[in-house]
Amino acid sequence: MTLADLGALSAAIRAEVGKAVVGQEPVLDHLLVALFAGGHVLLEGPPGTAKTFLAQTFAATLGLDFGRIQFTPDLMPGDILGSNLFNFQTSQFTLTRGPIFHELLLADEINRTPPKTQAALLEAMQERRVTLDGEAHALSDRFMVVATQNPIESQGVYPLPEAQLDRFLFKLLVEYPSAEEEARIVTRYGEGRGAPKPADLGVMAVADAAQLKAAQAAVGAVTMAESVVDYVVRLIRATRESGDLVVGASPRAAVLLAGAARARAALDGRGYVIPDDVKALATAVLRHRLMLSPAAEIEGKQVEAIVAALVESTEAPR
């Protein structure tokens, strides 16, 4: 697949998603980057901002097998992974696959379940496989987790462990639509009953497994100069030296940021990464990996502002 083909594919995906979802273009752009970079995405926003619907439509457009898990406090790891159940008719154990055996998995309200259950996703997100009773079961190469969480409620929620957050390529903030977009939403869906379905809105699959594999191969061929690699490393290391942060970004963050920058460059039709690719993605890659110092919290500082300051102060190659 050439970069021109990749651009045409991404344009077709955007057009199909636009048939159902009004607005949220920046979130969709990052979802495309994550898809072609092979990463997972955490969506945070208030209820009713189309987080779930966007993930469902995105999967339908890509022809991916879609699964959804509604996380609750009583959810157990086996409810996600599945288990080996004894069949009395055959006197054998039979694998009952859980919802994690899908290509695009929506982990809805992931922070409503305890860390023990959240951790059931760790191996799948990192290695794209699941181990049940000592036996490894491979997941699809296209396996992708889109998780959502509600930032408003504080009761009955369990913050995600840092190790789990570090597996997400992006944390994206889903904002309320503009007044014009909200009017279009009401006009389009105000007379309907029940939740809309992508298929009923004319959304069609415009990609298949072969195309997605070819697109990821095209992204992998994008060149990153040593000067840009050095820029990524210096930016990540700067997070560990900031007095406003007690926890900086990990080496995994540097690797993921570089991969995402390659995907963004490819989507822009370039066969090479420029510093602007890194700058544009830095906040989404880093906001969930950094922890404010107590002094910074007292002063009311925001992680996004600190990342922006680090990007500004870290000299970029010319």
mmCIF file of N, CA and C in Angstrom, residues 124-210:
data_model
loop_
_atom_site.group_PDB
_atom_site.id
_atom_site.type_symbol
_atom_site.label_atom_id
_atom_site.label_comp_id
_atom_site.label_asym_id
_atom_site.label_seq_id
_atom_site.Cartn_x
_atom_site.Cartn_y
_atom_site.Cartn_z
ATOM 1 N N ALA A 124 -3.479 -9.159 27.230
ATOM 2 C CA ALA A 124 -4.089 -9.005 25.907
ATOM 3 C C ALA A 124 -3.626 -7.722 25.233
ATOM 4 N N MET A 125 -3.545 -6.630 25.996
ATOM 5 C CA MET A 125 -3.150 -5.355 25.419
ATOM 6 C C MET A 125 -1.678 -5.326 25.046
ATOM 7 N N GLN A 126 -0.845 -5.993 25.834
ATOM 8 C CA GLN A 126 0.594 -5.950 25.591
ATOM 9 C C GLN A 126 1.041 -6.970 24.550
ATOM 10 N N GLU A 127 0.531 -8.198 24.665
ATOM 11 C CA GLU A 127 1.043 -9.287 23.830
ATOM 12 C C GLU A 127 0.017 -9.859 22.861
ATOM 13 N N ARG A 128 -1.206 -9.326 22.926
ATOM 14 C CA ARG A 128 -2.292 -9.806 22.061
ATOM 15 C C ARG A 128 -2.471 -11.324 22.176
ATOM 16 N N ARG A 129 -2.535 -11.764 23.404
ATOM 17 C CA ARG A 129 -2.837 -13.160 23.678
ATOM 18 C C ARG A 129 -3.466 -13.243 25.058
ATOM 19 N N VAL A 130 -4.100 -14.388 25.329
ATOM 20 C CA VAL A 130 -4.751 -14.641 26.610
ATOM 21 C C VAL A 130 -4.296 -16.004 27.104
ATOM 22 N N THR A 131 -3.949 -16.095 28.376
ATOM 23 C CA THR A 131 -3.543 -17.369 28.959
ATOM 24 C C THR A 131 -4.637 -17.863 29.899
ATOM 25 N N LEU A 132 -5.172 -19.040 29.602
ATOM 26 C CA LEU A 132 -6.217 -19.663 30.414
ATOM 27 C C LEU A 132 -5.761 -21.053 30.812
ATOM 28 N N ASP A 133 -5.687 -21.295 32.111
ATOM 29 C CA ASP A 133 -5.260 -22.591 32.646
ATOM 30 C C ASP A 133 -3.919 -23.023 32.045
ATOM 31 N N GLY A 134 -3.012 -22.061 31.931
ATOM 32 C CA GLY A 134 -1.675 -22.362 31.453
ATOM 33 C C GLY A 134 -1.532 -22.474 29.950
ATOM 34 N N GLU A 135 -2.602 -22.330 29.209
ATOM 35 C CA GLU A 135 -2.551 -22.437 27.745
ATOM 36 C C GLU A 135 -2.763 -21.070 27.126
ATOM 37 N N ALA A 136 -1.866 -20.686 26.205
ATOM 38 C CA ALA A 136 -1.938 -19.377 25.554
ATOM 39 C C ALA A 136 -2.859 -19.446 24.340
ATOM 40 N N HIS A 137 -3.703 -18.426 24.210
ATOM 41 C CA HIS A 137 -4.625 -18.329 23.076
ATOM 42 C C HIS A 137 -4.370 -16.985 22.395
ATOM 43 N N ALA A 138 -4.001 -17.031 21.124
ATOM 44 C CA ALA A 138 -3.653 -15.813 20.393
ATOM 45 C C ALA A 138 -4.913 -15.020 20.043
ATOM 46 N N LEU A 139 -4.787 -13.698 20.132
ATOM 47 C CA LEU A 139 -5.835 -12.802 19.671
ATOM 48 C C LEU A 139 -5.492 -12.318 18.265
ATOM 49 N N SER A 140 -6.420 -11.649 17.645
ATOM 50 C CA SER A 140 -6.206 -11.144 16.294
ATOM 51 C C SER A 140 -5.081 -10.112 16.271
ATOM 52 N N ASP A 141 -4.364 -10.054 15.153
ATOM 53 C CA ASP A 141 -3.345 -9.023 14.976
ATOM 54 C C ASP A 141 -3.960 -7.629 14.994
ATOM 55 N N ARG A 142 -5.245 -7.565 14.734
ATOM 56 C CA ARG A 142 -5.950 -6.273 14.704
ATOM 57 C C ARG A 142 -6.617 -5.944 16.042
ATOM 58 N N PHE A 143 -6.321 -6.751 17.064
ATOM 59 C CA PHE A 143 -6.948 -6.527 18.363
ATOM 60 C C PHE A 143 -6.636 -5.122 18.880
ATOM 61 N N MET A 144 -7.672 -4.422 19.273
ATOM 62 C CA MET A 144 -7.538 -3.043 19.733
ATOM 63 C C MET A 144 -8.553 -2.794 20.839
ATOM 64 N N VAL A 145 -8.112 -2.171 21.916
ATOM 65 C CA VAL A 145 -8.994 -1.825 23.033
ATOM 66 C C VAL A 145 -9.294 -0.330 22.981
ATOM 67 N N VAL A 146 -10.576 -0.018 22.994
ATOM 68 C CA VAL A 146 -11.025 1.362 23.180
ATOM 69 C C VAL A 146 -11.788 1.390 24.496
ATOM 70 N N ALA A 147 -11.194 2.007 25.506
ATOM 71 C CA ALA A 147 -11.811 2.057 26.831
ATOM 72 C C ALA A 147 -12.394 3.435 27.075
ATOM 73 N N THR A 148 -13.457 3.484 27.850
ATOM 74 C CA THR A 148 -14.062 4.761 28.207
ATOM 75 C C THR A 148 -14.113 4.887 29.722
ATOM 76 N N GLN A 149 -14.083 6.124 30.186
ATOM 77 C CA GLN A 149 -14.306 6.379 31.602
ATOM 78 C C GLN A 149 -14.936 7.753 31.763
ATOM 79 N N ASN A 150 -15.705 7.867 32.842
ATOM 80 C CA ASN A 150 -16.445 9.085 33.148
ATOM 81 C C ASN A 150 -15.672 9.877 34.194
ATOM 82 N N PRO A 151 -15.244 11.105 33.879
ATOM 83 C CA PRO A 151 -14.449 11.866 34.837
ATOM 84 C C PRO A 151 -15.266 12.581 35.897
ATOM 85 N N ILE A 152 -16.577 12.557 35.766
ATOM 86 C CA ILE A 152 -17.424 13.354 36.656
ATOM 87 C C ILE A 152 -17.645 12.642 37.983
ATOM 88 N N GLU A 153 -18.008 11.357 37.929
ATOM 89 C CA GLU A 153 -18.346 10.635 39.147
ATOM 90 C C GLU A 153 -17.082 10.182 39.880
ATOM 91 N N SER A 154 -17.130 10.211 41.191
ATOM 92 C CA SER A 154 -15.993 9.780 42.010
ATOM 93 C C SER A 154 -16.361 8.643 42.948
ATOM 94 N N GLN A 155 -17.652 8.325 43.094
ATOM 95 C CA GLN A 155 -18.073 7.244 43.966
ATOM 96 C C GLN A 155 -18.244 5.967 43.151
ATOM 97 N N GLY A 156 -17.772 4.857 43.714
ATOM 98 C CA GLY A 156 -17.914 3.580 43.039
ATOM 99 C C GLY A 156 -16.996 3.410 41.850
ATOM 100 N N VAL A 157 -15.895 4.151 41.814
ATOM 101 C CA VAL A 157 -14.950 4.010 40.721
ATOM 102 C C VAL A 157 -13.578 3.650 41.284
ATOM 103 N N TYR A 158 -12.778 3.005 40.447
ATOM 104 C CA TYR A 158 -11.446 2.551 40.840
ATOM 105 C C TYR A 158 -10.451 3.104 39.824
ATOM 106 N N PRO A 159 -9.601 4.026 40.228
ATOM 107 C CA PRO A 159 -8.617 4.575 39.278
ATOM 108 C C PRO A 159 -7.773 3.459 38.670
ATOM 109 N N LEU A 160 -7.481 3.594 37.397
ATOM 110 C CA LEU A 160 -6.680 2.577 36.722
ATOM 111 C C LEU A 160 -5.255 2.572 37.263
ATOM 112 N N PRO A 161 -4.671 1.393 37.508
ATOM 113 C CA PRO A 161 -3.272 1.328 37.943
ATOM 114 C C PRO A 161 -2.349 1.920 36.881
ATOM 115 N N GLU A 162 -1.209 2.452 37.340
ATOM 116 C CA GLU A 162 -0.270 3.071 36.408
ATOM 117 C C GLU A 162 0.195 2.082 35.335
ATOM 118 N N ALA A 163 0.383 0.815 35.715
ATOM 119 C CA ALA A 163 0.821 -0.182 34.739
ATOM 120 C C ALA A 163 -0.208 -0.366 33.631
ATOM 121 N N GLN A 164 -1.481 -0.251 33.981
ATOM 122 C CA GLN A 164 -2.529 -0.387 32.969
ATOM 123 C C GLN A 164 -2.591 0.853 32.095
ATOM 124 N N LEU A 165 -2.499 2.026 32.707
ATOM 125 C CA LEU A 165 -2.524 3.265 31.932
ATOM 126 C C LEU A 165 -1.389 3.307 30.916
ATOM 127 N N ASP A 166 -0.245 2.746 31.301
ATOM 128 C CA ASP A 166 0.922 2.801 30.430
ATOM 129 C C ASP A 166 0.743 1.964 29.177
ATOM 130 N N ARG A 167 -0.247 1.055 29.172
ATOM 131 C CA ARG A 167 -0.503 0.236 27.975
ATOM 132 C C ARG A 167 -1.322 0.996 26.938
ATOM 133 N N PHE A 168 -1.952 2.081 27.327
ATOM 134 C CA PHE A 168 -2.751 2.849 26.375
ATOM 135 C C PHE A 168 -1.851 3.820 25.623
ATOM 136 N N LEU A 169 -1.949 3.806 24.319
ATOM 137 C CA LEU A 169 -1.185 4.757 23.512
ATOM 138 C C LEU A 169 -1.648 6.178 23.787
ATOM 139 N N PHE A 170 -2.960 6.407 23.718
ATOM 140 C CA PHE A 170 -3.523 7.742 23.900
ATOM 141 C C PHE A 170 -4.545 7.750 25.031
ATOM 142 N N LYS A 171 -4.618 8.871 25.713
ATOM 143 C CA LYS A 171 -5.787 9.219 26.508
ATOM 144 C C LYS A 171 -6.370 10.474 25.880
ATOM 145 N N LEU A 172 -7.604 10.348 25.381
ATOM 146 C CA LEU A 172 -8.247 11.445 24.661
ATOM 147 C C LEU A 172 -9.403 11.990 25.480
ATOM 148 N N LEU A 173 -9.509 13.299 25.537
ATOM 149 C CA LEU A 173 -10.600 13.957 26.238
ATOM 150 C C LEU A 173 -11.711 14.265 25.245
ATOM 151 N N VAL A 174 -12.871 13.666 25.462
ATOM 152 C CA VAL A 174 -14.014 13.856 24.576
ATOM 153 C C VAL A 174 -14.848 15.009 25.123
ATOM 154 N N GLU A 175 -14.899 16.086 24.379
ATOM 155 C CA GLU A 175 -15.575 17.293 24.835
ATOM 156 C C GLU A 175 -17.026 17.313 24.367
ATOM 157 N N TYR A 176 -17.809 18.222 24.972
ATOM 158 C CA TYR A 176 -19.168 18.460 24.480
ATOM 159 C C TYR A 176 -19.099 19.054 23.072
ATOM 160 N N PRO A 177 -20.096 18.776 22.230
ATOM 161 C CA PRO A 177 -20.083 19.349 20.872
ATOM 162 C C PRO A 177 -20.351 20.846 20.909
ATOM 163 N N SER A 178 -20.015 21.500 19.810
ATOM 164 C CA SER A 178 -20.335 22.920 19.685
ATOM 165 C C SER A 178 -21.846 23.088 19.534
ATOM 166 N N ALA A 179 -22.320 24.317 19.627
ATOM 167 C CA ALA A 179 -23.760 24.579 19.508
ATOM 168 C C ALA A 179 -24.277 24.140 18.136
ATOM 169 N N GLU A 180 -23.500 24.394 17.098
ATOM 170 C CA GLU A 180 -23.908 23.996 15.745
ATOM 171 C C GLU A 180 -23.957 22.478 15.625
ATOM 172 N N GLU A 181 -22.942 21.801 16.165
ATOM 173 C CA GLU A 181 -22.925 20.342 16.100
ATOM 174 C C GLU A 181 -24.057 19.740 16.911
ATOM 175 N N GLU A 182 -24.343 20.333 18.062
ATOM 176 C CA GLU A 182 -25.424 19.803 18.895
ATOM 177 C C GLU A 182 -26.772 19.959 18.205
ATOM 178 N N ALA A 183 -26.951 21.061 17.473
ATOM 179 C CA ALA A 183 -28.183 21.247 16.708
ATOM 180 C C ALA A 183 -28.311 20.185 15.621
ATOM 181 N N ARG A 184 -27.201 19.841 14.974
ATOM 182 C CA ARG A 184 -27.225 18.792 13.958
ATOM 183 C C ARG A 184 -27.540 17.437 14.583
ATOM 184 N N ILE A 185 -27.034 17.190 15.790
ATOM 185 C CA ILE A 185 -27.327 15.931 16.484
ATOM 186 C C ILE A 185 -28.813 15.817 16.785
ATOM 187 N N VAL A 186 -29.388 16.903 17.301
ATOM 188 C CA VAL A 186 -30.816 16.889 17.643
ATOM 189 C C VAL A 186 -31.661 16.730 16.385
ATOM 190 N N THR A 187 -31.280 17.408 15.304
ATOM 191 C CA THR A 187 -32.025 17.289 14.055
ATOM 192 C C THR A 187 -31.971 15.871 13.501
ATOM 193 N N ARG A 188 -30.795 15.246 13.592
ATOM 194 C CA ARG A 188 -30.612 13.912 13.010
ATOM 195 C C ARG A 188 -31.248 12.824 13.855
ATOM 196 N N TYR A 189 -31.158 12.929 15.177
ATOM 197 C CA TYR A 189 -31.572 11.831 16.048
ATOM 198 C C TYR A 189 -32.754 12.165 16.956
ATOM 199 N N GLY A 190 -33.248 13.393 16.902
ATOM 200 C CA GLY A 190 -34.278 13.816 17.847
ATOM 201 C C GLY A 190 -35.587 13.083 17.713
ATOM 202 N N GLU A 191 -35.875 12.551 16.516
ATOM 203 C CA GLU A 191 -37.151 11.869 16.301
ATOM 204 C C GLU A 191 -37.035 10.356 16.441
ATOM 205 N N GLY A 192 -35.822 9.868 16.605
ATOM 206 C CA GLY A 192 -35.624 8.421 16.671
ATOM 207 C C GLY A 192 -35.940 7.848 18.031
ATOM 208 N N ARG A 193 -36.115 6.555 18.059
ATOM 209 C CA ARG A 193 -36.359 5.831 19.302
ATOM 210 C C ARG A 193 -35.294 4.759 19.463
ATOM 211 N N GLY A 194 -34.749 4.706 20.661
ATOM 212 C CA GLY A 194 -33.703 3.737 20.903
ATOM 213 C C GLY A 194 -32.358 4.224 20.401
ATOM 214 N N ALA A 195 -31.344 3.435 20.685
ATOM 215 C CA ALA A 195 -29.987 3.800 20.295
ATOM 216 C C ALA A 195 -29.804 3.593 18.797
ATOM 217 N N PRO A 196 -29.185 4.548 18.106
ATOM 218 C CA PRO A 196 -28.958 4.381 16.664
ATOM 219 C C PRO A 196 -27.932 3.293 16.397
ATOM 220 N N LYS A 197 -28.059 2.658 15.239
ATOM 221 C CA LYS A 197 -27.132 1.619 14.828
ATOM 222 C C LYS A 197 -26.420 2.056 13.556
ATOM 223 N N PRO A 198 -25.102 1.854 13.481
ATOM 224 C CA PRO A 198 -24.358 2.301 12.294
ATOM 225 C C PRO A 198 -24.944 1.763 10.989
ATOM 226 N N ALA A 199 -25.347 0.490 10.970
ATOM 227 C CA ALA A 199 -25.857 -0.097 9.731
ATOM 228 C C ALA A 199 -27.124 0.603 9.263
ATOM 229 N N ASP A 200 -27.977 1.018 10.215
ATOM 230 C CA ASP A 200 -29.213 1.699 9.857
ATOM 231 C C ASP A 200 -28.952 3.093 9.294
ATOM 232 N N LEU A 201 -27.774 3.634 9.547
ATOM 233 C CA LEU A 201 -27.423 4.969 9.072
ATOM 234 C C LEU A 201 -26.584 4.922 7.799
ATOM 235 N N GLY A 202 -26.480 3.750 7.206
ATOM 236 C CA GLY A 202 -25.758 3.620 5.945
ATOM 237 C C GLY A 202 -24.264 3.463 6.069
ATOM 238 N N VAL A 203 -23.774 3.186 7.265
ATOM 239 C CA VAL A 203 -22.342 3.010 7.458
ATOM 240 C C VAL A 203 -21.927 1.643 6.911
ATOM 241 N N MET A 204 -20.926 1.656 6.055
ATOM 242 C CA MET A 204 -20.452 0.424 5.428
ATOM 243 C C MET A 204 -18.971 0.222 5.724
ATOM 244 N N ALA A 205 -18.540 -1.026 5.678
ATOM 245 C CA ALA A 205 -17.126 -1.338 5.856
ATOM 246 C C ALA A 205 -16.353 -0.939 4.606
ATOM 247 N N VAL A 206 -15.294 -0.173 4.784
ATOM 248 C CA VAL A 206 -14.488 0.286 3.650
ATOM 249 C C VAL A 206 -13.073 -0.286 3.735
ATOM 250 N N ALA A 207 -12.831 -1.186 4.676
ATOM 251 C CA ALA A 207 -11.511 -1.802 4.821
ATOM 252 C C ALA A 207 -11.689 -3.262 5.201
ATOM 253 N N ASP A 208 -10.678 -4.048 4.922
ATOM 254 C CA ASP A 208 -10.671 -5.453 5.340
ATOM 255 C C ASP A 208 -9.339 -5.770 5.996
ATOM 256 N N ALA A 209 -9.182 -7.007 6.402
ATOM 257 C CA ALA A 209 -7.977 -7.395 7.142
ATOM 258 C C ALA A 209 -6.711 -7.170 6.325
ATOM 259 N N ALA A 210 -6.764 -7.499 5.029
ATOM 260 C CA ALA A 210 -5.579 -7.341 4.186
ATOM 261 C C ALA A 210 -5.182 -5.876 4.055
#
